[in-house]
Short mmCIF file of C-alpha atoms in Angstrom, two decimals:
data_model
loop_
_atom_site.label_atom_id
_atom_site.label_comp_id
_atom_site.label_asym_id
_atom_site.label_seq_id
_atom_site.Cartn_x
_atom_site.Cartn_y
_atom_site.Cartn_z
CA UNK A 1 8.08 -3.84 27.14
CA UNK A 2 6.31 -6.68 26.12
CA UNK A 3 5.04 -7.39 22.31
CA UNK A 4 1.43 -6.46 22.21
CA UNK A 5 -0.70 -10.15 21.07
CA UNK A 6 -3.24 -9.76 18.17
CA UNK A 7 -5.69 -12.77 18.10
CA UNK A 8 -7.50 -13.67 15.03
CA UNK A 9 -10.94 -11.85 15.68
CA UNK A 10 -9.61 -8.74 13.35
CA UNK A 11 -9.90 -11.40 10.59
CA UNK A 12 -12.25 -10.11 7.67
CA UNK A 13 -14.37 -11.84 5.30
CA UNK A 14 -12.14 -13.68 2.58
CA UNK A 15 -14.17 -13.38 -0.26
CA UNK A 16 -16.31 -10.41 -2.63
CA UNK A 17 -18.46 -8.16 -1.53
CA UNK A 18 -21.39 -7.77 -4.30
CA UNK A 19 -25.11 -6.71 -3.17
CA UNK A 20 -24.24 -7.49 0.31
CA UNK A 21 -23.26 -10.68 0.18
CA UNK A 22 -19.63 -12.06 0.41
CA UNK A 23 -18.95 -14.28 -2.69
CA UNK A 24 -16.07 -16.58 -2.53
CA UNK A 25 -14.09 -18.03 -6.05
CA UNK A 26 -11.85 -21.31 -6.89
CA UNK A 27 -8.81 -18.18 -7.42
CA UNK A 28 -7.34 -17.74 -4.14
CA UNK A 29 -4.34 -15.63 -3.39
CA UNK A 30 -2.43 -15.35 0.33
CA UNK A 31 -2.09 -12.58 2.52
CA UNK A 32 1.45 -12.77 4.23
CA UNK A 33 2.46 -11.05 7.82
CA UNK A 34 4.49 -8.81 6.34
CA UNK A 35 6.82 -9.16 9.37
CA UNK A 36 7.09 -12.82 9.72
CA UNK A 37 5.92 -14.02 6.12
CA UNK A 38 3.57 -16.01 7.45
CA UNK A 39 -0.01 -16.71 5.65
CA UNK A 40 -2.93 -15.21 7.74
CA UNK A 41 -5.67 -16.09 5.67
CA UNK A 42 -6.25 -17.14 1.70
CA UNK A 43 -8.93 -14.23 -0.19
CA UNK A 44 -10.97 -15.23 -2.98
CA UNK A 45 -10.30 -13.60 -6.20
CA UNK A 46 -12.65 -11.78 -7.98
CA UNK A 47 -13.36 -13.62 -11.57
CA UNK A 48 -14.32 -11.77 -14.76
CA UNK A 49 -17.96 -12.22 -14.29
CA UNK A 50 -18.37 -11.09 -10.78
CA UNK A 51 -16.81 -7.72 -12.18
CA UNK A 52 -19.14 -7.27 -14.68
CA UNK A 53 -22.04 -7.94 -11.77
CA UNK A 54 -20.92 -5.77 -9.38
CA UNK A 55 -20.50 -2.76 -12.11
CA UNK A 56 -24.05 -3.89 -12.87
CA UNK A 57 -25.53 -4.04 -9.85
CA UNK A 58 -23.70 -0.75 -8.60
CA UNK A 59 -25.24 1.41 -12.43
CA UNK A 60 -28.32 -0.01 -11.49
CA UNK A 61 -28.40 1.57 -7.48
CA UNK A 62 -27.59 4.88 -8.57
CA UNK A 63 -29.95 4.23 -11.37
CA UNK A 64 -32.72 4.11 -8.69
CA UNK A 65 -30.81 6.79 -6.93
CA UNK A 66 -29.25 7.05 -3.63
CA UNK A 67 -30.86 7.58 -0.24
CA UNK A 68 -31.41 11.69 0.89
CA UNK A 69 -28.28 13.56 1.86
CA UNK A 70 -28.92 13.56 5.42
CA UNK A 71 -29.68 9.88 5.62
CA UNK A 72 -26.23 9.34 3.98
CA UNK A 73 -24.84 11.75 6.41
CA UNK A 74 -26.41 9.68 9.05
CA UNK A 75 -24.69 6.29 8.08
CA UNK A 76 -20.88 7.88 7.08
CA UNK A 77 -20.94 9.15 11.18
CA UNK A 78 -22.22 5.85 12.07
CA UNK A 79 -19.39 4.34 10.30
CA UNK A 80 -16.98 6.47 12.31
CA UNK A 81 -18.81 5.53 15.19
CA UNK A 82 -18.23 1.67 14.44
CA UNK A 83 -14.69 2.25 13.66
CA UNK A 84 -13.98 3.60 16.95
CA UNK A 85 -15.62 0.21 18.67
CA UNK A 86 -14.17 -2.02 16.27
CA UNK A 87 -10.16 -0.33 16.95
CA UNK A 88 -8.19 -3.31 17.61
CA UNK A 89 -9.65 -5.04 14.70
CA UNK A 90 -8.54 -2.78 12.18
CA UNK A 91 -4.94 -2.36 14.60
CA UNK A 92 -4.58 -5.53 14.21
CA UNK A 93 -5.40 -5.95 10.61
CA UNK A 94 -3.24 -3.20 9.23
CA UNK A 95 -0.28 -4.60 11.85
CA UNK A 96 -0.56 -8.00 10.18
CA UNK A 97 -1.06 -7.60 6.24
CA UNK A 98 0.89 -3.72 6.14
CA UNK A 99 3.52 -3.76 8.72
CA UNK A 100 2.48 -0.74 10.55
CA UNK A 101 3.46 -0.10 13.88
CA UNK A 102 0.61 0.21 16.38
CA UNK A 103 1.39 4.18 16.61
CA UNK A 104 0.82 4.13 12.98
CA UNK A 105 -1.81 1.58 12.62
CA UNK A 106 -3.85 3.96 15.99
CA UNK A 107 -3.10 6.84 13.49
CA UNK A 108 -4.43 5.57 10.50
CA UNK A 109 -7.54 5.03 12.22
CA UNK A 110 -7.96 8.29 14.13
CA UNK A 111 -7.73 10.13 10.53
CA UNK A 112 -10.38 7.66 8.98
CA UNK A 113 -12.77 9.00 11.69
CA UNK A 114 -12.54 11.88 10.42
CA UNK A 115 -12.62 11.41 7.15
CA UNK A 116 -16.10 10.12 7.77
CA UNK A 117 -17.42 13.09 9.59
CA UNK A 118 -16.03 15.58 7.24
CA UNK A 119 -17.83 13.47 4.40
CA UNK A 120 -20.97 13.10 6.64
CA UNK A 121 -20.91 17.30 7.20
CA UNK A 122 -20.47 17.75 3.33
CA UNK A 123 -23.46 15.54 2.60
CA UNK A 124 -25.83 17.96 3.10
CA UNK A 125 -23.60 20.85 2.34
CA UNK A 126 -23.36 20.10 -1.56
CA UNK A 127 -24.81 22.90 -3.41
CA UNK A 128 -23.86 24.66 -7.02
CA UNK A 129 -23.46 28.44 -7.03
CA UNK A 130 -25.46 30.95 -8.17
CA UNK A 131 -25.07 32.84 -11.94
CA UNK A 132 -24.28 36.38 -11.86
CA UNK A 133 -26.30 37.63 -15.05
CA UNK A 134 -26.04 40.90 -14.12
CA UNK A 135 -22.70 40.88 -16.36
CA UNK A 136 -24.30 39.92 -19.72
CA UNK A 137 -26.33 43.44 -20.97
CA UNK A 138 -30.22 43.15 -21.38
CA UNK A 139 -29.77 39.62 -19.49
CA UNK A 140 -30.23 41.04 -15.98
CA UNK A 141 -33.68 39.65 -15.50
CA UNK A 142 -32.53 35.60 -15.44
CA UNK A 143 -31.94 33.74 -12.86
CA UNK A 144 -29.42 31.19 -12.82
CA UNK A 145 -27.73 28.77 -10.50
CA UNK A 146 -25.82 25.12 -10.78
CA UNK A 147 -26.57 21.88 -9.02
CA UNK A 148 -24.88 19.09 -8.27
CA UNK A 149 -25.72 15.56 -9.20
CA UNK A 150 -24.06 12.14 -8.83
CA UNK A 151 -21.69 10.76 -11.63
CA UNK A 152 -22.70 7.35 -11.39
CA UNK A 153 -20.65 4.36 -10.38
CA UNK A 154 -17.43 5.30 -8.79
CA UNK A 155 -14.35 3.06 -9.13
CA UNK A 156 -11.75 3.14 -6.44
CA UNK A 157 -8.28 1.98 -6.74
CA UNK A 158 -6.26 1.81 -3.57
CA UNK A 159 -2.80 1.46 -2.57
CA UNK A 160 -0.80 -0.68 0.26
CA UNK A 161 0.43 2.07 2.09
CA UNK A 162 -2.92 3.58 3.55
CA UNK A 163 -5.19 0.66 3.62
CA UNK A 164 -7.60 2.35 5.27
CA UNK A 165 -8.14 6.09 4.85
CA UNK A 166 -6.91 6.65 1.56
CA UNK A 167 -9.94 4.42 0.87
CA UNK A 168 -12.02 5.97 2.71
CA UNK A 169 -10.69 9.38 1.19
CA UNK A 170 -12.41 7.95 -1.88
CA UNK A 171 -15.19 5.74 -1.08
CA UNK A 172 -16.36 8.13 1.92
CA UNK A 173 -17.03 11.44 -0.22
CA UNK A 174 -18.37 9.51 -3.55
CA UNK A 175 -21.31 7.82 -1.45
CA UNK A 176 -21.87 10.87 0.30
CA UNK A 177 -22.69 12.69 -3.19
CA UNK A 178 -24.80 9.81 -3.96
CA UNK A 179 -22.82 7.96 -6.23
CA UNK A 180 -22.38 3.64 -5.71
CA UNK A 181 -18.74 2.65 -5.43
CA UNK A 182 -16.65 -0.36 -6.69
CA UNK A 183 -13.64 -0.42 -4.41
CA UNK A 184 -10.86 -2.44 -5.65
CA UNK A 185 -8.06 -2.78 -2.96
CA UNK A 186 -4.57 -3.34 -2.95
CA UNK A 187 -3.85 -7.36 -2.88
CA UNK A 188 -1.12 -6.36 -0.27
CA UNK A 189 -3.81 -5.20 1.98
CA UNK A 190 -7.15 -6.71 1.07
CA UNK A 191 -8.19 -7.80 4.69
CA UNK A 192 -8.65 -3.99 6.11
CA UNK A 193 -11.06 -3.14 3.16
CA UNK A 194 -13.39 -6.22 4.09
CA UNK A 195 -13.34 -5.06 7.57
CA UNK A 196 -14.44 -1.63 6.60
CA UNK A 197 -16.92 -2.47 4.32
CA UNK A 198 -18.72 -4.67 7.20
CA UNK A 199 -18.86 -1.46 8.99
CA UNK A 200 -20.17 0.79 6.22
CA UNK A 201 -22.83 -1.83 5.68
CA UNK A 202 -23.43 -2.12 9.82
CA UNK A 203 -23.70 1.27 9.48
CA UNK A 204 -26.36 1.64 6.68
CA UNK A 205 -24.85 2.31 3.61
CA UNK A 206 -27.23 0.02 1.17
CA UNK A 207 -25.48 -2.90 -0.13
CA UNK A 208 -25.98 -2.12 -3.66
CA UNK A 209 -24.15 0.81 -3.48
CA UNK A 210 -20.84 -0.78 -2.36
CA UNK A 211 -18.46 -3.89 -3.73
CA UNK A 212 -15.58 -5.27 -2.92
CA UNK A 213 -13.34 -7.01 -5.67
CA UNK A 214 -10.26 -8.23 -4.39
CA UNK A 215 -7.30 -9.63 -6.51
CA UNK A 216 -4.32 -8.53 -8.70
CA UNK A 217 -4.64 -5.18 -10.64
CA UNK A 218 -3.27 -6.91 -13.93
CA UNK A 219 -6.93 -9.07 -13.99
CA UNK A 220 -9.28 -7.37 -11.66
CA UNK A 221 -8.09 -3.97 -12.54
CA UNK A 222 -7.53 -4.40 -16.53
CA UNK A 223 -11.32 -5.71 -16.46
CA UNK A 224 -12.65 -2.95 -14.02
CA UNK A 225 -11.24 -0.70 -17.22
CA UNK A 226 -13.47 -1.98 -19.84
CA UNK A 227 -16.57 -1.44 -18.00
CA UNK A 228 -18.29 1.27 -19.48
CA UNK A 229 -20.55 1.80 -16.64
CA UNK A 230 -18.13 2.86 -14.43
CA UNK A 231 -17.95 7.14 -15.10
CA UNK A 232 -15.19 7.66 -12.64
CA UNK A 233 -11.90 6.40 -11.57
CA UNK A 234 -10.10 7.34 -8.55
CA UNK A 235 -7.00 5.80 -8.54
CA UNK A 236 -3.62 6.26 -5.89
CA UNK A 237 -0.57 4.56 -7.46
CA UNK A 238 2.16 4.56 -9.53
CA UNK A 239 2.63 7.10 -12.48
CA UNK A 240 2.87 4.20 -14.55
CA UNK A 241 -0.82 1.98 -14.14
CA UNK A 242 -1.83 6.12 -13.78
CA UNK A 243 -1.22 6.10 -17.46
CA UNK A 244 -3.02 3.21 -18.27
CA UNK A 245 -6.01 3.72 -16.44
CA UNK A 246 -6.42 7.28 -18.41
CA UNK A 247 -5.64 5.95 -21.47
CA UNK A 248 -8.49 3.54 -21.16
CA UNK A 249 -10.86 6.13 -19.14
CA UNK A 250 -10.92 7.73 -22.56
CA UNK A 251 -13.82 11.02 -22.03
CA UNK A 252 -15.00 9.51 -18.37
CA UNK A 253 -13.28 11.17 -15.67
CA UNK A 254 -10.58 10.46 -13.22
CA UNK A 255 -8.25 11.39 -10.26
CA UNK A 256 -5.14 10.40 -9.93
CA UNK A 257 -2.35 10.47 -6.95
CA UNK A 258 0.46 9.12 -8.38
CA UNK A 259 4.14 9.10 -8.21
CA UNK A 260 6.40 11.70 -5.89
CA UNK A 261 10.37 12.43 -5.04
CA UNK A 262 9.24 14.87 -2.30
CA UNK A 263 11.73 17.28 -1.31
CA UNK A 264 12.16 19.87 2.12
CA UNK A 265 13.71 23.03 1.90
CA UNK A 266 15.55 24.02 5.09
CA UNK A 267 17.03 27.42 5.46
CA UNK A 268 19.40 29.42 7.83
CA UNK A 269 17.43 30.43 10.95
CA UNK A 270 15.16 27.67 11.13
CA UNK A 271 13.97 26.76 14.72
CA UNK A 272 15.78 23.46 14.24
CA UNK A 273 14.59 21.98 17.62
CA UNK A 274 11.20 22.35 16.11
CA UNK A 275 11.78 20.99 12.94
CA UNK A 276 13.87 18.03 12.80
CA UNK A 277 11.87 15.66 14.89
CA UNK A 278 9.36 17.14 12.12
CA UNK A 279 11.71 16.27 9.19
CA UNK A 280 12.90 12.93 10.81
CA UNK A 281 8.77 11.78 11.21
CA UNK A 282 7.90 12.56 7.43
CA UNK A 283 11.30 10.66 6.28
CA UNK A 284 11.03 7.66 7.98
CA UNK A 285 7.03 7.46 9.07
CA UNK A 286 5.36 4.05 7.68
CA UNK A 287 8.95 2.65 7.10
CA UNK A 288 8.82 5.79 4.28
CA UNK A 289 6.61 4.03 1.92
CA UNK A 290 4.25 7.82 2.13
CA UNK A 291 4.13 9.22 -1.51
CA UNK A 292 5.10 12.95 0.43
CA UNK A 293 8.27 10.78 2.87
CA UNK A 294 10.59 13.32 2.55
CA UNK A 295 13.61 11.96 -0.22
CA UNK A 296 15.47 14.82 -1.09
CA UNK A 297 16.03 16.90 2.07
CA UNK A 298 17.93 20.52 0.91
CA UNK A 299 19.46 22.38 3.75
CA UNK A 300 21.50 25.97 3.72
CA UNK A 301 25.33 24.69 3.69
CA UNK A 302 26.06 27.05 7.05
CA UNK A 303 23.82 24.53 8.59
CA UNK A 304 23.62 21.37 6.25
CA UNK A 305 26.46 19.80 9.45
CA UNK A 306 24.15 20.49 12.00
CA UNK A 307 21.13 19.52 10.52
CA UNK A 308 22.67 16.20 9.22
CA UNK A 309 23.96 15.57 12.74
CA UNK A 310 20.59 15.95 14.17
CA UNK A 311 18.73 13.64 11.97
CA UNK A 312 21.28 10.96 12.50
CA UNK A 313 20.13 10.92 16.15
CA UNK A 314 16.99 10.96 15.21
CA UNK A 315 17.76 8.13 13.56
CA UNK A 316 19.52 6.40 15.59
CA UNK A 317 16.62 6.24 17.99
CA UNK A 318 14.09 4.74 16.21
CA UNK A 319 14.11 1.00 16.74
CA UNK A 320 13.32 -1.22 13.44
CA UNK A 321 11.78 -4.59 13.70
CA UNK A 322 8.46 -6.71 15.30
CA UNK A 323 5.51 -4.03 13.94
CA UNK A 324 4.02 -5.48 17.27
CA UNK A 325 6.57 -4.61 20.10
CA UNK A 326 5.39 -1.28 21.45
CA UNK A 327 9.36 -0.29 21.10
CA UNK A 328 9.13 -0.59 17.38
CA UNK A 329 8.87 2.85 14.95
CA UNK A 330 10.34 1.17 11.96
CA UNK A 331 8.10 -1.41 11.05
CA UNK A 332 8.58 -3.71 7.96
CA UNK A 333 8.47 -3.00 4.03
CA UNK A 334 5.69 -4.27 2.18
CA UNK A 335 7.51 -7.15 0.64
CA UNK A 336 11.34 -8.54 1.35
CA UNK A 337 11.75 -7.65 -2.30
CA UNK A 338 11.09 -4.15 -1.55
CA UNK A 339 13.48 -3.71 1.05
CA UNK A 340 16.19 -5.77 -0.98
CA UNK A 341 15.58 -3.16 -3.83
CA UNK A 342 16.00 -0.27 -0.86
CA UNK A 343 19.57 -2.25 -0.05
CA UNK A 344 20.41 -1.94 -3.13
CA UNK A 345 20.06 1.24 -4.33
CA UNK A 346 22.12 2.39 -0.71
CA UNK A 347 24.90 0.31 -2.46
CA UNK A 348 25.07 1.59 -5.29
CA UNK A 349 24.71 4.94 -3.73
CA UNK A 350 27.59 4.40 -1.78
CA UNK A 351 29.55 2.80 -5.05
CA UNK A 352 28.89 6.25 -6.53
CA UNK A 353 30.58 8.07 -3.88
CA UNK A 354 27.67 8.43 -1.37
CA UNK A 355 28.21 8.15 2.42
CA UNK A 356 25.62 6.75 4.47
CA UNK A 357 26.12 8.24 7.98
CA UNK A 358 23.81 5.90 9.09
CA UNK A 359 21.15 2.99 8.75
CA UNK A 360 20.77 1.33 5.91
CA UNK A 361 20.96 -2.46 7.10
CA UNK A 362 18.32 -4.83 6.23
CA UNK A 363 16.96 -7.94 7.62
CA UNK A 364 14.41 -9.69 5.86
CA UNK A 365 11.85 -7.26 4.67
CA UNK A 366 12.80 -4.44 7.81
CA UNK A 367 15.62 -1.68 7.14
CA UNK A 368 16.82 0.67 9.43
CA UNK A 369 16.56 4.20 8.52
CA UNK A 370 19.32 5.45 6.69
CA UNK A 371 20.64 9.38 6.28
CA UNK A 372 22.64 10.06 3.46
CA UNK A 373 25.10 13.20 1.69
CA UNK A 374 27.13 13.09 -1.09
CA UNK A 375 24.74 11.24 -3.40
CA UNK A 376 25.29 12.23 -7.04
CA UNK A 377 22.47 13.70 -9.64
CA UNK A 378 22.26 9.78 -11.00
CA UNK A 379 21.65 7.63 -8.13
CA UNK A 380 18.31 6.27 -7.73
CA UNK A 381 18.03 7.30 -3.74
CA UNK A 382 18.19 10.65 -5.50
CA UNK A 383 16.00 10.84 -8.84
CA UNK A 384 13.60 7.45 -8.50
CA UNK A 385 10.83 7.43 -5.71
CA UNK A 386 12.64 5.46 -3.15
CA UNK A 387 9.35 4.16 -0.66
CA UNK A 388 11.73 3.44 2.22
CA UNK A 389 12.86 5.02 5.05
CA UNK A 390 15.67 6.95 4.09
CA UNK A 391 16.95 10.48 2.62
CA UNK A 392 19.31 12.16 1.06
CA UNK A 393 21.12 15.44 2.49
CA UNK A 394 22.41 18.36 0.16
CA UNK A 395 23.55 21.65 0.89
CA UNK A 396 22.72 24.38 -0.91
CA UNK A 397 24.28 28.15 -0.93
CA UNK A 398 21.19 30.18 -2.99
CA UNK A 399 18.08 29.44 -2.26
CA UNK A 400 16.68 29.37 -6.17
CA UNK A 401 19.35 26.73 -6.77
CA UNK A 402 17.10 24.41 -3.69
CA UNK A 403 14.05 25.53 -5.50
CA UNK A 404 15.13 24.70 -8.89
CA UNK A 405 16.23 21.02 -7.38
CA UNK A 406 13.11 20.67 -5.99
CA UNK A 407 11.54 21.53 -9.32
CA UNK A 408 13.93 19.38 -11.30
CA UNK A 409 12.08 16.07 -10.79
CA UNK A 410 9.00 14.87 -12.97
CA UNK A 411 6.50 15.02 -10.08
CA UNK A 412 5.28 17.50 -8.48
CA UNK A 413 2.94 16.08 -5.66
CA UNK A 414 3.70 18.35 -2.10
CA UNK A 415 6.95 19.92 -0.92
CA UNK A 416 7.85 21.78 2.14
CA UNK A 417 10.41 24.62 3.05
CA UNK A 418 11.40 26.24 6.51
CA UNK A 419 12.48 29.75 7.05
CA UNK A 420 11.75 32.55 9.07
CA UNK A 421 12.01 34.69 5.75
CA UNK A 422 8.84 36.08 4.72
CA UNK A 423 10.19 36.67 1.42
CA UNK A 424 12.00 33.32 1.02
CA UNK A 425 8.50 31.60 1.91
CA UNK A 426 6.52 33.87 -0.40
CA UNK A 427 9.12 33.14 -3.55
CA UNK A 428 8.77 28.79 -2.67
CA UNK A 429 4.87 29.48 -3.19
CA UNK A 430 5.24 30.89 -6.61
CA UNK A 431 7.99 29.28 -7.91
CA UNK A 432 7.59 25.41 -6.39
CA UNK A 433 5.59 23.35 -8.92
CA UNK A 434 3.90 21.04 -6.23
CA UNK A 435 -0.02 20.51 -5.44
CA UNK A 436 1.06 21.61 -1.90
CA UNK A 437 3.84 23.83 -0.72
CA UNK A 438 4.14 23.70 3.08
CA UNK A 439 6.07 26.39 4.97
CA UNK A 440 7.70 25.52 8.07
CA UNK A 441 6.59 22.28 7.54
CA UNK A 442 7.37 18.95 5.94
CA UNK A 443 6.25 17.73 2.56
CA UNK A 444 4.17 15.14 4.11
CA UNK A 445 2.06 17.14 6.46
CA UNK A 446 -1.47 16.34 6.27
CA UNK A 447 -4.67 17.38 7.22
CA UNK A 448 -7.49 15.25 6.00
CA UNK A 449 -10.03 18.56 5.72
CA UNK A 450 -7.48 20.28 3.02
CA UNK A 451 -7.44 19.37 -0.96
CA UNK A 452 -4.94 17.16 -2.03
CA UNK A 453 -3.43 16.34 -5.15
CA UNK A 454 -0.27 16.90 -7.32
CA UNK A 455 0.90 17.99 -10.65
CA UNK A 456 2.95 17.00 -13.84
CA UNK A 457 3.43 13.31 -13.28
CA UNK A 458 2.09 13.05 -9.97
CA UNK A 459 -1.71 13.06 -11.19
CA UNK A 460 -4.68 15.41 -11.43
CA UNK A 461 -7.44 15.92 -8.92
CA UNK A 462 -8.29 16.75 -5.06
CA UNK A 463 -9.12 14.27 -2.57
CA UNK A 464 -10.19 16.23 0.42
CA UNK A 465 -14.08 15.05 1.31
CA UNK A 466 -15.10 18.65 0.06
CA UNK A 467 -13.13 18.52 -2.82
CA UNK A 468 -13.60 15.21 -4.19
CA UNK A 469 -16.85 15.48 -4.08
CA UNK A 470 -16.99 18.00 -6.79
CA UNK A 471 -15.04 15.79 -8.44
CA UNK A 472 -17.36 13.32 -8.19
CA UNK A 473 -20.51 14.97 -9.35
CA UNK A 474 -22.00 16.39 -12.64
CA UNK A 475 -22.93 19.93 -12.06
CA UNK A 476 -25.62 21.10 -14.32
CA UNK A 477 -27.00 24.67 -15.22
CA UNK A 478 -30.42 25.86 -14.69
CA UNK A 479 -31.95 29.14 -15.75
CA UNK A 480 -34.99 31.16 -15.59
CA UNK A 481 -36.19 33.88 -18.45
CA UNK A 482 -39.14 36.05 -16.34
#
């Protein structure tokens, strides 16, 4: 089959987004194919001034206060709306500047649609909840209830990996709970955020009440953290800039996705037709760079053969290269560096005794998926996040032994176990310490409706429209003495 051409109309605007108007700066940074390493366009750098302006101008929209629910509602749908009509721009985008495959780069925006129309349906759904004072003796006269108002300016931090609707996961459910938003997106992937905020402002979200700073989080993000007007961060990343951004949030509030080693559980009796093309999706999906990409994959020794065989096909058949030939599942890492780190934790791994039945081989920033056994407690495929496409097999004999594996790591952000054992599935979802515990499915299943978040040191927090948006407001008490 024959590559698939992208032309340059899925180019976005290169500069910042303040007020509506794109604002361009003498700081200039590239964007690379992250196939080819070639430049596709220079992006102006936000400065420390046009920070501190859009901050100002976002306190002072929700100041004035957003439009009504349902108008909000009205422009989040039109946005999914636009999305649909502007596809191959946003294909093409996240193909060039993220290496996604078109099957991934299709995906990514079929789940942004509907992150819009769950946030659109939730705009006018946001209520409080009413005060039972029927509890408190002699106070069963009052009336009481809560309500929900915006926090203020939002500030949205956004990875590589899901340059489009883990932003929208955050800007999408903070406008519609009338709150502005600062959106500051990865410098990896800076071009699908400018073409998404044309389409929110097509779509009718006021200008004021969206900006668009692009640059490096060590200047961009360091000054987005002493503005005091911002009264929320929302922030996907590493465990490490987590810390940083809650040590300077100080009393203002904050979500946080951060780090993962996500492990599957697979027992004896598992409909293995069903769920290794499951396992062998959430492993090596997005070139594995998915905070849930399965790492540490536990199987039931009687098994562990079978299932190890199977995933090696698996494997096997997924072609790694050109993001753009329809052939492709493995596209690139974000960065050559990246994938020479990869290679070089597999050799080590295999210096420690490890054998990789497969995969493994790099060239340039694209590795093929690897499958590994044998890797000991200390190698870094095992206990650091790896964000590639490989994992590691080990068997297990007692189920608690799997759990307490899966437990053994500092995060704790979604895991997943199959069995047909009611009581083996009941015991993983009291005893796994993970946000989400899956049964009979991976740890990086996802629906876009459900709350989200992790534990320990993978963060604090739902995203989830629903969710997030009470995240995202103040809720206040009212009540009435007759």
């Amino acid at each position: 089959m024959a590559k698939i051409t992208f032309h340059n109309e899925w180019l976005a605007a290169t500069g910042c987004l303040i007020d509506g108007q794109w604002i361009s700066s003498p700081v200039q940074f590239a964007v690379l194919d992250k196939f080819s390493g070639q430049k596709v366009a220079e992006v102006a750098a936000a400065d420390r001034d046009m920070v501190a302006r859009a901050v100002r101008t976002a306190k002072e929209a929700v100041d004035r206060g957003a439009p009504p629910p349902h108008e909000r509602g009205v422009a989040l749908r039109e946005a999914g709306r636009l999305l649909e009509k502007h596809r191959a721009r946003f294909v093409g985008a996240m193909v060039a500047e993220a290496g996604f495959v078109v099957s991934d780069a299709n995906g990514e925006v079929d789940r942004a649609i509907i992150t819009l129309n769950l946030s659109a349906e939730e705009a006018t759904r946001l209520t409080g909840d009413m005060v039972p004072f029927a509890a408190s003796p002699g106070a069963h006269n009052r009336i009481g209830f809560t309500m929900r108002f915006p926090i203020g300016v939002v500030c949205a931090i956004t990875p590589f990996n899901s340059p489009l609707n883990t932003v929208l996961h955050k800007v999408a459910p903070a406008y519609a709970a009338g709150n502005s938003v600062v959106l500051k997106p990865s410098a990896y992937t800076p071009l699908t955020a400018a073409l998404l905020a044309e389409v929110l402002l097509e779509a009718g979200m006021p200008p004021a009440f969206l900006a668009v700073l692009q640059g490096e989080g060590d200047t961009v993000g360091t000054w987005l953290l002493q503005e005091q007007d911002v009264a929320f961060y929302t922030f996907t990343g590493s465990t490490r800039v987590g810390r940083i951004i809650q040590q300077s949030a100080g009393l203002r509030r904050t979500q946080m996705e951060l780090g993962s080693i996500a492990s599957t559980i697979v027992c004896a009796g598992t409909d293995l037709d069903r769920a290794i093309p499951k396992i062998a999706n959430a492993t090596f999906r997005k070139a594995g760079q998915v905070c849930t990409s399965v790492q540490r994959l536990y199987v039931e020794r009687r098994i562990a053969g079978e299932v190890a065989e199977r995933l090696v096909e698996c494997a096997g058949g997924l072609a790694a290269g050109d993001p753009r030939d329809p052939a492709t599942r493995i596209g690139p890492l974000i960065t050559e560096a990246a994938a020479i780190r990869a290679e070089s934790w597999l050799r080590d791994a295999r210096a420690q005794g490890a054998k990789v039945l497969c995969g493994g081989r790099r060239e340039q920033s694209v590795l093929t998926p690897a499958v590994l056994v044998d890797v000991p407690d200390e190698g870094d495929v095992w206990c650091r996040e790896a964000f590639a496409p490989l994992a590691s097999i080990r068997p297990f004999d007692d189920f608690d032994e799997a759990i307490a594996g899966a437990n053994s790591t500092p995060f704790g952000l979604s895991a997943g176990v199959f069995s047909k054992d009611i009581d083996q599935c009941l015991k993983a979802a009291r005893s796994l310490r993970f946000g989400t515990i899956q049964i009979n499915e991976t740890s990086s299943a996802r629906s876009d409706v459900m709350p989200f978040g992790g534990v320990k040191d993978s963060g604090f927090g739902k995203e989830g429209p629903w969710h997030a948006m009470r995240e995202m407001t103040e809720e206040r008490l009212i009540t009435f003495n007759p």
